[in-house]
Short mmCIF file of C-alpha atoms in Angstrom, two decimals:
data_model
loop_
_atom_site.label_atom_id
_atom_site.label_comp_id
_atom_site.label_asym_id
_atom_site.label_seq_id
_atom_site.Cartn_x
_atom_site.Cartn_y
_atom_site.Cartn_z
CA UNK A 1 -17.85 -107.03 39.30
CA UNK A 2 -16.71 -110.44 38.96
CA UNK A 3 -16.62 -110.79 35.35
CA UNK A 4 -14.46 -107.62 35.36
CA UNK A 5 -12.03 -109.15 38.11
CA UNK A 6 -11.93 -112.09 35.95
CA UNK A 7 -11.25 -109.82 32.88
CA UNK A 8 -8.41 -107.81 34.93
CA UNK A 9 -6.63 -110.94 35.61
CA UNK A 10 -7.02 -112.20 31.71
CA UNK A 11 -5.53 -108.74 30.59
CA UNK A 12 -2.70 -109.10 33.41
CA UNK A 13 -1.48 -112.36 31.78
CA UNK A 14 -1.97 -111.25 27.96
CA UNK A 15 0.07 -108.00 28.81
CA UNK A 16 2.79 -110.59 29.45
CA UNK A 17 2.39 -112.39 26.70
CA UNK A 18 -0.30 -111.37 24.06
CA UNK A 19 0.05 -110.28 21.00
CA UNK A 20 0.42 -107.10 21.68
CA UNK A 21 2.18 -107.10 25.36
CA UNK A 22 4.85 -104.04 25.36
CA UNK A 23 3.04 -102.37 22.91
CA UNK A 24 1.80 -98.88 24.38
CA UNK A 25 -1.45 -97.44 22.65
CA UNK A 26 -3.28 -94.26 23.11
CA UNK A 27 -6.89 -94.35 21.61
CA UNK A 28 -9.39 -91.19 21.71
CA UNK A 29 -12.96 -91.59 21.46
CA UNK A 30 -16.28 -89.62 21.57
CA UNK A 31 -17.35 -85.86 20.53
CA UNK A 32 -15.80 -82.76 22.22
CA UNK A 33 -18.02 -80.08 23.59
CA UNK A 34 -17.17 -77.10 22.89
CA UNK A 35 -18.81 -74.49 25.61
CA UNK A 36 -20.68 -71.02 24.47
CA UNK A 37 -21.64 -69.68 27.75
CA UNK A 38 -22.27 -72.31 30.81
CA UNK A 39 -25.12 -74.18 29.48
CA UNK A 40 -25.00 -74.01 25.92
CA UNK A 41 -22.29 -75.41 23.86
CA UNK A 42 -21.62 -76.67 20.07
CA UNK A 43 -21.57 -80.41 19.95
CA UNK A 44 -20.23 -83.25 17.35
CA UNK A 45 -22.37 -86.15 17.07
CA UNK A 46 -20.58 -89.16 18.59
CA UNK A 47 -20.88 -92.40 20.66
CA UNK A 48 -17.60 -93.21 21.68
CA UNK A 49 -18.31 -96.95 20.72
CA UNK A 50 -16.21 -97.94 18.03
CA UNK A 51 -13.21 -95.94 19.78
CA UNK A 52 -14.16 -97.98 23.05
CA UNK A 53 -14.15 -100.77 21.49
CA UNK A 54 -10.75 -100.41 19.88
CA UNK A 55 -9.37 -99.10 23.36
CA UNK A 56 -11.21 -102.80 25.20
CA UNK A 57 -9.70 -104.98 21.95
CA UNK A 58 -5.99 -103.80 21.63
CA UNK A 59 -6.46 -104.26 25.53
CA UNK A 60 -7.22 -107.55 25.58
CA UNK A 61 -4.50 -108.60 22.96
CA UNK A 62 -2.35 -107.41 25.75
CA UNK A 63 -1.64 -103.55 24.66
CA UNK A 64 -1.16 -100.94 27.56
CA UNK A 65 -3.81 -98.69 26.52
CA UNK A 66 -4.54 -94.81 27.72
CA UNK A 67 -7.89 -93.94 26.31
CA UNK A 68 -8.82 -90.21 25.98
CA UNK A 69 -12.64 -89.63 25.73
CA UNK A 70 -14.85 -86.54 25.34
CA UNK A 71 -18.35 -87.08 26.72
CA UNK A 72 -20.04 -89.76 26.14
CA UNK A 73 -22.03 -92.18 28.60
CA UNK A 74 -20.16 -95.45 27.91
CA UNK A 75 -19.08 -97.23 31.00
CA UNK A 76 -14.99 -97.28 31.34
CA UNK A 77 -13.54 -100.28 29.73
CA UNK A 78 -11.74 -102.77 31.70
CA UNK A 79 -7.84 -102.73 31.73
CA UNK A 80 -7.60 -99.62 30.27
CA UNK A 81 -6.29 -95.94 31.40
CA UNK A 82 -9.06 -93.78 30.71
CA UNK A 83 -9.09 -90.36 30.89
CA UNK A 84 -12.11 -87.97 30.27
CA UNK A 85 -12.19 -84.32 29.04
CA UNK A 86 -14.91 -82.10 27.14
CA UNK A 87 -13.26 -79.60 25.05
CA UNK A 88 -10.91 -80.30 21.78
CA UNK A 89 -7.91 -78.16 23.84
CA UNK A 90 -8.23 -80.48 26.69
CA UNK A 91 -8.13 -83.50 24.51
CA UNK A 92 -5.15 -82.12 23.02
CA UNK A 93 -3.50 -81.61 26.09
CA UNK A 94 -4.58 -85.64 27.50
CA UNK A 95 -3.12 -86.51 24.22
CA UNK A 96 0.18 -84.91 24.76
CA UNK A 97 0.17 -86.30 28.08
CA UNK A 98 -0.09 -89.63 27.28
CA UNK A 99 2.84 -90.03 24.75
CA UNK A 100 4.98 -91.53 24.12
CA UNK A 101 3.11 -93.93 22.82
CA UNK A 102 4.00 -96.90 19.75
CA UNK A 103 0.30 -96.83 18.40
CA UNK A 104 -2.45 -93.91 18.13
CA UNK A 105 -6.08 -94.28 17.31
CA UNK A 106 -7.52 -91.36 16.47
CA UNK A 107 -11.18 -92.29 16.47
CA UNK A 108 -12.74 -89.02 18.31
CA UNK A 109 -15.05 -86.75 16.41
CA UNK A 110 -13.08 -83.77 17.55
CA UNK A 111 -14.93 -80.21 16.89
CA UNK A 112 -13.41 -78.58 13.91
CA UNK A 113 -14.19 -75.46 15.54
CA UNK A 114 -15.13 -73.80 18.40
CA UNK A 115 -16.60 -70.18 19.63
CA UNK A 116 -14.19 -67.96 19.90
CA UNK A 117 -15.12 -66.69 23.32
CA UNK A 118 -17.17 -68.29 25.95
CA UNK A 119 -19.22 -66.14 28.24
CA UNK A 120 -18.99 -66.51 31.85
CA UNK A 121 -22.68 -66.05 32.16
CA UNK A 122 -25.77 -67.38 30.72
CA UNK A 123 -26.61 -65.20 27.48
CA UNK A 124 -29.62 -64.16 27.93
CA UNK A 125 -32.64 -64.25 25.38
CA UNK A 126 -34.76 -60.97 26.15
CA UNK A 127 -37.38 -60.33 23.79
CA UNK A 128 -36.88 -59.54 20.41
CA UNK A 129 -33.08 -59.49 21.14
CA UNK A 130 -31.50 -60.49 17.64
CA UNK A 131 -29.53 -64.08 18.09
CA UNK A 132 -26.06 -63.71 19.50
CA UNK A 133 -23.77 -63.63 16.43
CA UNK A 134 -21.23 -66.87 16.78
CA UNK A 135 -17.77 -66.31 15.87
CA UNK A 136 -15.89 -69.51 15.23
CA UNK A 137 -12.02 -69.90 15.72
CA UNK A 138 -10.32 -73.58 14.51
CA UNK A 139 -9.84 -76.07 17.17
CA UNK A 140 -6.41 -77.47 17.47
CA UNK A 141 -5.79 -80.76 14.94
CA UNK A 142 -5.07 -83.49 17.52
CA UNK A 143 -4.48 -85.81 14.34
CA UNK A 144 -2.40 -83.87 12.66
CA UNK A 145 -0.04 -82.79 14.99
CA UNK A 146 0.39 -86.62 16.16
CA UNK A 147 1.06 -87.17 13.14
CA UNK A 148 3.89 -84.42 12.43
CA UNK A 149 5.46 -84.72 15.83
CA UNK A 150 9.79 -84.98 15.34
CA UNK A 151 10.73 -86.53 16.93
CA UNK A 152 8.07 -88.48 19.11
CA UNK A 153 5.83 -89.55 16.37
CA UNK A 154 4.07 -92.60 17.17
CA UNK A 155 5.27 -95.59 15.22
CA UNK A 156 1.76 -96.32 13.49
CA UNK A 157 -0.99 -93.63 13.75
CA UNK A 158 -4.47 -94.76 12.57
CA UNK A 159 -6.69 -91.90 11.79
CA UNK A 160 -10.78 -92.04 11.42
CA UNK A 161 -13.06 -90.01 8.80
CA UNK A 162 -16.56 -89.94 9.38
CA UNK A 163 -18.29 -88.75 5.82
CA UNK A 164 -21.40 -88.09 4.54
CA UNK A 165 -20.56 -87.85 1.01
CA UNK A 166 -17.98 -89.22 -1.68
CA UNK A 167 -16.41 -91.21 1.02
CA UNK A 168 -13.48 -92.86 -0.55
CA UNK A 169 -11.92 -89.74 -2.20
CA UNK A 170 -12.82 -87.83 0.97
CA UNK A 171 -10.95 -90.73 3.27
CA UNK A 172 -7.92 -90.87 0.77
CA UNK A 173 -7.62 -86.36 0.87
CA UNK A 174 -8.13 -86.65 4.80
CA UNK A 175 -5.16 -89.24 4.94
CA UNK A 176 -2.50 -87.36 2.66
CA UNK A 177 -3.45 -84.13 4.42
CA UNK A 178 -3.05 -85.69 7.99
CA UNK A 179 -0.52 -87.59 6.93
CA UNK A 180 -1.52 -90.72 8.96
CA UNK A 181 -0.16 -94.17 8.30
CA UNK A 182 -3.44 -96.22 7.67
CA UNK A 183 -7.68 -94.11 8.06
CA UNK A 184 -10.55 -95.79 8.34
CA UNK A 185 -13.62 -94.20 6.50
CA UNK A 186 -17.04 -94.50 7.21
CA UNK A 187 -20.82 -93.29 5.88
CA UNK A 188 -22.43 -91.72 8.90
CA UNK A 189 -24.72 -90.26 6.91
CA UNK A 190 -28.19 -90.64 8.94
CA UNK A 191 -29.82 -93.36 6.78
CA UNK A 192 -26.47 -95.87 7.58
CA UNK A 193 -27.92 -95.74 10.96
CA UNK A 194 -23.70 -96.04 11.83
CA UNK A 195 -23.84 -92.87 13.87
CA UNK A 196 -24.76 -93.92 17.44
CA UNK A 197 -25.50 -97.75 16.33
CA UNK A 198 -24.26 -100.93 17.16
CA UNK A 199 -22.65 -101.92 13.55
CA UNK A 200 -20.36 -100.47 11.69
CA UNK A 201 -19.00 -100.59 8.06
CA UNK A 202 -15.43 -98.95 7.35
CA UNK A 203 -13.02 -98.74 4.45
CA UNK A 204 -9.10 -99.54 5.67
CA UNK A 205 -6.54 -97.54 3.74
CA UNK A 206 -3.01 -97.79 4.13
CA UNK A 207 0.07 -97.42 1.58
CA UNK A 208 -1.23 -100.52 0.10
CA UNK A 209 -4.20 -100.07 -0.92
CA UNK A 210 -7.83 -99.95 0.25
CA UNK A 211 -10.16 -102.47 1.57
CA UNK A 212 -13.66 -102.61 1.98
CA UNK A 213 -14.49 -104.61 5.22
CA UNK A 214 -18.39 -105.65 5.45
CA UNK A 215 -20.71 -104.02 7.73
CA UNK A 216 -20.42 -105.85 11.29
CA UNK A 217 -21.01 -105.35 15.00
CA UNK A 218 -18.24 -102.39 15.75
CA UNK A 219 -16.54 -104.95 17.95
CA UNK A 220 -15.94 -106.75 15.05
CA UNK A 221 -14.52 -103.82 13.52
CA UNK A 222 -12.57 -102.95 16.65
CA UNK A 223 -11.21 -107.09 17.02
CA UNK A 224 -10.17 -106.59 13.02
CA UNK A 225 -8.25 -103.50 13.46
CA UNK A 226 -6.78 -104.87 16.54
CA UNK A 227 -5.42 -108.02 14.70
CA UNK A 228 -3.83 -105.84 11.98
CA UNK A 229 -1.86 -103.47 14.99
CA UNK A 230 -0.88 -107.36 16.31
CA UNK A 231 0.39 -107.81 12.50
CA UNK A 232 2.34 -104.54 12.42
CA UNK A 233 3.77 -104.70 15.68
CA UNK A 234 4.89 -108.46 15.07
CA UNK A 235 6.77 -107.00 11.59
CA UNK A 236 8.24 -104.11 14.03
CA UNK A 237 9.33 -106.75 16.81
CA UNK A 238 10.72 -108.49 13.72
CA UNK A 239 12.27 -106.08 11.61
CA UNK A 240 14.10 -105.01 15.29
CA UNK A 241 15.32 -108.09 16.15
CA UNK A 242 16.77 -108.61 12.58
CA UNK B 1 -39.43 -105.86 34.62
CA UNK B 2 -41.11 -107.27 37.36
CA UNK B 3 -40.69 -104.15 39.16
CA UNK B 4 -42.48 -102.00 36.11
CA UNK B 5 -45.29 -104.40 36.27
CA UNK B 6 -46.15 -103.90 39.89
CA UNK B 7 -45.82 -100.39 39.25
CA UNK B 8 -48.06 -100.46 36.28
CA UNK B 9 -50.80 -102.17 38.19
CA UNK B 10 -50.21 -99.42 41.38
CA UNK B 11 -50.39 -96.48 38.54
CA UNK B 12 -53.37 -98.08 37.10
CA UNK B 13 -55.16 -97.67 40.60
CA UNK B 14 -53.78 -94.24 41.22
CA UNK B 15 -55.22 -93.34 38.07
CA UNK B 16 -58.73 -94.13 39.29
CA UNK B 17 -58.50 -92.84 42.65
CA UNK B 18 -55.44 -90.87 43.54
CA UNK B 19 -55.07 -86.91 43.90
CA UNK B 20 -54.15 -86.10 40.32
CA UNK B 21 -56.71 -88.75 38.63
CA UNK B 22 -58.05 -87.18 35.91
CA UNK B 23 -55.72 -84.67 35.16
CA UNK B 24 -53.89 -84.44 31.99
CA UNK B 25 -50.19 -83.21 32.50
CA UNK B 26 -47.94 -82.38 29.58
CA UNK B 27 -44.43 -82.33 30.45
CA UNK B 28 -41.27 -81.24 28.72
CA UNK B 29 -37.86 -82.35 29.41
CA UNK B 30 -34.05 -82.75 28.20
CA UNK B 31 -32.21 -80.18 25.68
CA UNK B 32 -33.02 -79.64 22.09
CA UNK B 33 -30.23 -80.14 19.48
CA UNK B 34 -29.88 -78.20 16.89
CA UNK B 35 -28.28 -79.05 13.54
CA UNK B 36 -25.87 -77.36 11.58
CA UNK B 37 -25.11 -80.08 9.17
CA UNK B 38 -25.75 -84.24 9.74
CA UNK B 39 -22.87 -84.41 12.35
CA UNK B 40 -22.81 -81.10 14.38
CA UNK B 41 -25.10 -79.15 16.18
CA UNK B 42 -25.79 -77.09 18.56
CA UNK B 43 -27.04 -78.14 22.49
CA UNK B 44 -28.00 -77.10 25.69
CA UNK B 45 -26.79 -78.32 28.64
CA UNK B 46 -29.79 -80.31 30.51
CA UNK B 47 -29.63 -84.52 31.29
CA UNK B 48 -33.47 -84.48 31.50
CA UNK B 49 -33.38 -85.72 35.13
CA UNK B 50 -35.62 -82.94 36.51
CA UNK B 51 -38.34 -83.24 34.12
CA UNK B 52 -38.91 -87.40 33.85
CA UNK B 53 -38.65 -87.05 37.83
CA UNK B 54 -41.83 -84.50 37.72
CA UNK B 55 -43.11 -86.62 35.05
CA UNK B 56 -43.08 -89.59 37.19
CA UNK B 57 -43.92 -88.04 40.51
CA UNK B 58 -47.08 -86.65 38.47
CA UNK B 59 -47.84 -90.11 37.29
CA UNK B 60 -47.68 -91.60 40.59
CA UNK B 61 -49.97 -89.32 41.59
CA UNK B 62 -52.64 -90.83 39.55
CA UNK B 63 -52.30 -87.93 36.68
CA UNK B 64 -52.44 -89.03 32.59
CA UNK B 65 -48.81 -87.69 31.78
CA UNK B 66 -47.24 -86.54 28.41
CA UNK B 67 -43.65 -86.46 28.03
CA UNK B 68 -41.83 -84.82 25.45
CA UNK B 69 -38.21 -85.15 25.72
CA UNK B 70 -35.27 -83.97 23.93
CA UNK B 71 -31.92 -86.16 23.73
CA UNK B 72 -31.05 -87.62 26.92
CA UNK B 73 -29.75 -90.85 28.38
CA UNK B 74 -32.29 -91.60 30.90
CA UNK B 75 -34.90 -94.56 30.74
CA UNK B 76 -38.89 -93.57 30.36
CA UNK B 77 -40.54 -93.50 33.46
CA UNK B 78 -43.04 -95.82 33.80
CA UNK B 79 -46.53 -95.20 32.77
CA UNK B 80 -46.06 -92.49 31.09
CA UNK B 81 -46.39 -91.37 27.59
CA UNK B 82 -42.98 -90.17 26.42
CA UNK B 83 -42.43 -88.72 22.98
CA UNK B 84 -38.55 -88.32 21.73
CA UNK B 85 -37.62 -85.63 19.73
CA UNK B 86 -34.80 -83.89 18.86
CA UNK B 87 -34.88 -80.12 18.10
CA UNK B 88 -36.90 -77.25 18.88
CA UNK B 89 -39.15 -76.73 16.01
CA UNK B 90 -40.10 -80.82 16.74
CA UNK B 91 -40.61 -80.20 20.28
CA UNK B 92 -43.12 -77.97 19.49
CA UNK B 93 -44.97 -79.69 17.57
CA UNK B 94 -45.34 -82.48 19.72
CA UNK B 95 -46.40 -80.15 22.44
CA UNK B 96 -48.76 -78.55 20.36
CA UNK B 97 -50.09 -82.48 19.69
CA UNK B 98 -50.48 -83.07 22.84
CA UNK B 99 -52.91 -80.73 23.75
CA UNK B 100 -55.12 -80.10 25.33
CA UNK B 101 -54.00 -80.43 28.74
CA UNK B 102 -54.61 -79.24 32.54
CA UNK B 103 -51.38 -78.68 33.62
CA UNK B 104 -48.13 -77.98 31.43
CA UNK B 105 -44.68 -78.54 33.33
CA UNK B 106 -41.91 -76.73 30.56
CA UNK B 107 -38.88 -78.10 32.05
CA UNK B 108 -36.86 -78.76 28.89
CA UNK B 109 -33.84 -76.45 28.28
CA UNK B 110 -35.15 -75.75 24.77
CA UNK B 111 -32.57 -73.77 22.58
CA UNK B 112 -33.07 -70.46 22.05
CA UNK B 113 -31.39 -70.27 18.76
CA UNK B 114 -30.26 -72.35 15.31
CA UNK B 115 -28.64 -72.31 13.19
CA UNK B 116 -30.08 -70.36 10.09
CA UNK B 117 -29.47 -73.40 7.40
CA UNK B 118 -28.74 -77.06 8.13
CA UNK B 119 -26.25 -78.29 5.87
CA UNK B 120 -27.11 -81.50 3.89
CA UNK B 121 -23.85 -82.85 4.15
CA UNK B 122 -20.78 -82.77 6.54
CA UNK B 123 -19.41 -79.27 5.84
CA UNK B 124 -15.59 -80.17 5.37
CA UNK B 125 -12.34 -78.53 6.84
CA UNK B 126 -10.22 -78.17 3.87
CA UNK B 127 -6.32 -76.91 5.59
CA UNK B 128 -6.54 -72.55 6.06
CA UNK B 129 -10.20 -72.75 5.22
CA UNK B 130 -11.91 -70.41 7.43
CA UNK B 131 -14.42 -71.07 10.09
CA UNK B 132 -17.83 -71.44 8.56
CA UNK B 133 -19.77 -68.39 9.52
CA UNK B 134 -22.68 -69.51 11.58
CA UNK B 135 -25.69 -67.60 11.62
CA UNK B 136 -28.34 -68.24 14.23
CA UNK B 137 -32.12 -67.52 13.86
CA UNK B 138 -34.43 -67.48 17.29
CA UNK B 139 -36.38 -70.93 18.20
CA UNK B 140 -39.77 -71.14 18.82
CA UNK B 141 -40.81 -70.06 22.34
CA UNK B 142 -42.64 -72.81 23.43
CA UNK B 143 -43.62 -71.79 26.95
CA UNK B 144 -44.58 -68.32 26.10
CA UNK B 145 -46.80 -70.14 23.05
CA UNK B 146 -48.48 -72.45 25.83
CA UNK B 147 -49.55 -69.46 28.13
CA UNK B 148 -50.40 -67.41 25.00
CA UNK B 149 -53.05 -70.23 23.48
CA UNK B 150 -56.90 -68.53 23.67
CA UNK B 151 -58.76 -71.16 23.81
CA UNK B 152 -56.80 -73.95 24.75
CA UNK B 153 -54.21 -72.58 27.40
CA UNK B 154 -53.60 -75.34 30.02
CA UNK B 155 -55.23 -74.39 33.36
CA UNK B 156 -51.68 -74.45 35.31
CA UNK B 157 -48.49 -73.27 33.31
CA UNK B 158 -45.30 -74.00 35.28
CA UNK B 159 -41.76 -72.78 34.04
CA UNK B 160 -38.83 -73.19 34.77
CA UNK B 161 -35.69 -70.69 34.26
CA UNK B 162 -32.21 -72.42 34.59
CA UNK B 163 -29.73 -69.28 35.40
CA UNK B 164 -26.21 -68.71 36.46
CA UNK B 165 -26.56 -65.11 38.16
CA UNK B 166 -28.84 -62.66 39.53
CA UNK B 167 -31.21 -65.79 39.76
CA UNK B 168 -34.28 -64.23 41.48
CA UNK B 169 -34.74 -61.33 39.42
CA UNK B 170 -34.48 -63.11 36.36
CA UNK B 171 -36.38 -65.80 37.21
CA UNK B 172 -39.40 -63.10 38.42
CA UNK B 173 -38.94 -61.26 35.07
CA UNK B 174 -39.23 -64.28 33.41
CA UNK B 175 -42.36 -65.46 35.02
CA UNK B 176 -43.92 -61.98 33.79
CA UNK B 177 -42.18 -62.32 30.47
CA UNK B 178 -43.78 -65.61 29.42
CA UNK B 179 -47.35 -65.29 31.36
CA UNK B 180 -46.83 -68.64 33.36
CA UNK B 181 -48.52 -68.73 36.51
CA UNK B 182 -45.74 -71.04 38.47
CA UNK B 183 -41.94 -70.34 37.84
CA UNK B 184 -39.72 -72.75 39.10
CA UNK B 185 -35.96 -71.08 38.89
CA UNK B 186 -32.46 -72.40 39.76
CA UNK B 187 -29.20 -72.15 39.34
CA UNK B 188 -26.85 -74.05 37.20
CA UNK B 189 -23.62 -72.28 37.40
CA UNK B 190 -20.78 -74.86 37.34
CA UNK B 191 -20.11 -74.98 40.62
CA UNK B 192 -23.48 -75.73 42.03
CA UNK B 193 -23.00 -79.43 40.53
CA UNK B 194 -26.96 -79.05 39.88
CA UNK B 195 -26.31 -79.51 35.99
CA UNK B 196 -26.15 -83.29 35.26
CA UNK B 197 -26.82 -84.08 38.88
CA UNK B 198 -28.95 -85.56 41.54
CA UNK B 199 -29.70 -82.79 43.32
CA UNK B 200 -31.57 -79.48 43.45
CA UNK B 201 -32.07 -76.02 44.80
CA UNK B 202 -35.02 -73.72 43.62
CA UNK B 203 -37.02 -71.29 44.18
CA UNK B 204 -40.81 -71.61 43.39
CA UNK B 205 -42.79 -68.16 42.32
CA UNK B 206 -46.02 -67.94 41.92
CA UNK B 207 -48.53 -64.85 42.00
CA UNK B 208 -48.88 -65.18 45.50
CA UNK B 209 -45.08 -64.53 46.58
CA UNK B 210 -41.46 -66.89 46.33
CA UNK B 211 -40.49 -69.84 48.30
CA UNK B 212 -36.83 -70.92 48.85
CA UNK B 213 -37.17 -74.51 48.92
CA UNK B 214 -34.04 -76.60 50.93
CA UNK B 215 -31.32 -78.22 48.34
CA UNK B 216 -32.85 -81.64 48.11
CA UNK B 217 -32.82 -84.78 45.80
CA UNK B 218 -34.48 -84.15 42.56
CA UNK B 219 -37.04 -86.46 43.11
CA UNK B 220 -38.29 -84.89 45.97
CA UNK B 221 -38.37 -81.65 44.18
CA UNK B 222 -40.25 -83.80 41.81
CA UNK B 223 -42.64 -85.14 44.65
CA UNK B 224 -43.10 -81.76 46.30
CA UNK B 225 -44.07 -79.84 43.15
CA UNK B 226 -46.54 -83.06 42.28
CA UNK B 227 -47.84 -81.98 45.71
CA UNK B 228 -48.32 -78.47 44.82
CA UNK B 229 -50.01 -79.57 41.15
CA UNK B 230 -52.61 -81.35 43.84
CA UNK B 231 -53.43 -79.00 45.93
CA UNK B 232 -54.16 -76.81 42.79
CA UNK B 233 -55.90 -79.45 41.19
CA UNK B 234 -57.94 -79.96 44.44
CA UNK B 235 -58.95 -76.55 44.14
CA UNK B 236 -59.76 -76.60 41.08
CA UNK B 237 -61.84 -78.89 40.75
CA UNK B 238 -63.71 -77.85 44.23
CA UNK B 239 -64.49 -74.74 42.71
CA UNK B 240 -66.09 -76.77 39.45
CA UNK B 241 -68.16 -78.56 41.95
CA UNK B 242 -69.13 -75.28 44.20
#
């Protein structure tokens, strides 16, 4: 409790006068849930740590930061707007909610899809019943539609790919087709241990190029990405005062 | 740490001379995930809380205690063996390994289906591509397996049935269903906050009638049922002696 007080009154001063002070940021994080009946539902796998830690790091380089999270058990940052929801549609809702917004971080694991009705009531198993067939609908595209919003777009928008396979020409597809500014790509394939772990090891691409950061803690990652936002919002500060 | 160690030592004693000494309990606890591919899957509903409570309260009792767990968040209980696993098909198995047994508590919220295939890699979203059709084959009933086993079926089955309507007659049609002698049935609908929570409200059956047991903490659910395991195991074992 006191090291958060102390943190509160850190981020105070820094949204004064940090890097990043006036600079509002929306970050999602986590899986979504999306429900079958009231006890079963169709899941994403997904921390929420790297996206918390981007949320706690633009934070504490003085961004106001609104960070919408599916479910995950990650305690709230400090000095940061969090708001919690479970399905992809609720997400997209927060997400709406929260703009305008300068920056967006779209590090969530949102479900692709989802079933495209949810009983009321527990389906039951009796017997030899056959399994329940599962008809799946597409979830809204939170990125996308950040992305294509006119007006209202946000100035940068920083989207995520989590692969498995062929990650680079996966990560540069996914960023044409969103059409976000800069995506950060990542293995999650189970033997990276990534998925759920402490460390993290992403590719950056932007229109310039794409870099190859070395694995580190994902507060590393999230400190690194933070510093770059600091670098674009300094050339936006610039570019507006020119 | 120093708190585990005391209770080490106490469980150590219990274990020679309490009311469950020399028991063997098997418990099961948590969901079961079920993979579609290496970052989705499908899940049940169920933090686990329930079953490392009864795991615990068994323990304290003085009984040897198995726990096989699906994916939760919760800490092992101390002193007693917990096994992780993740799906269905793995939970039985370890069940199956941890045989023989006196007493089997089946509180895990074990899927009922899968998915037929599990993809090797992420299956992608490509734009209008449509929804992956997902085909679901039945999971292996582990309770019903338990009470089936000749030789080898635990002395005391207990199951549990988590339901959102109709409650009593589905929990005693379950109890006939799946041969176990104890059925330990509640509700989980939304609203009852018993999902994910610290509370509980059930209903014990057993061949002898059904109780309606007072909401109340999920440890003392936990404690009372322990109770009950004694008073069968004091039986039991009177009857071995007789």
């Amino acid at each position: 409790a006191i090291r958060d007080a102390v943190l509160t009154f850190f981020l105070r001063r820094e949204q004064e006068t940090g890097p990043l002070a006036g600079l509002r940021a929306l970050v999602t994080a986590g899986p979504t849930h999306e429900p079958l009946d009231p006890v079963r539902y169709l899941a994403n796998r997904s921390s929420g740590r790297q996206g918390y830690a981007i949320a706690q790091a633009l934070a504490e380089l003085g961004a106001d930061v609104t960070l919408v999270s599916g479910p995950v058990t990650l305690a709230a940052p400090v000095g940061v707007h969090l708001v919690r929801c479970e399905t992809a549609q609720e997400m997209q809702a927060h997400v709406m909610q929260a703009l305008p917004c300068d920056v967006a971080v779209c590090t969530a694991a949102v479900a692709d899809w989802r079933p495209e009705t949810e009983a009321s009531q527990k389906i039951k198993k009796n017997g030899d019943m056959r399994p329940p067939a599962l008809s799946l609908v597409p979830n809204p595209d939170i990125l996308a539609q950040l992305c294509a919003l006119a007006p209202g777009r946000p100035g940068l928008v920083i989207g995520f790919a989590a692969e498995t396979e062929t990650v680079q020409a996966h990560a540069q597809a996914k960023r044409q087709r969103k059409g976000c500014d800069w995506l950060v790509a990542n293995d999650v394939s189970p033997q990276t241990g990534i998925m759920g772990g402490e460390h993290n090891e992403v590719m950056l691409i932007t229109p310039d190029g794409m870099e190859t950061w070395p694995r580190m803690s994902k507060q590393d990652v999230a400190e690194k990405l933070a510093a770059r936002v600091g670098g674009w919002w300094h050339d936006v500060q610039s570019a507006g005062c020119g």
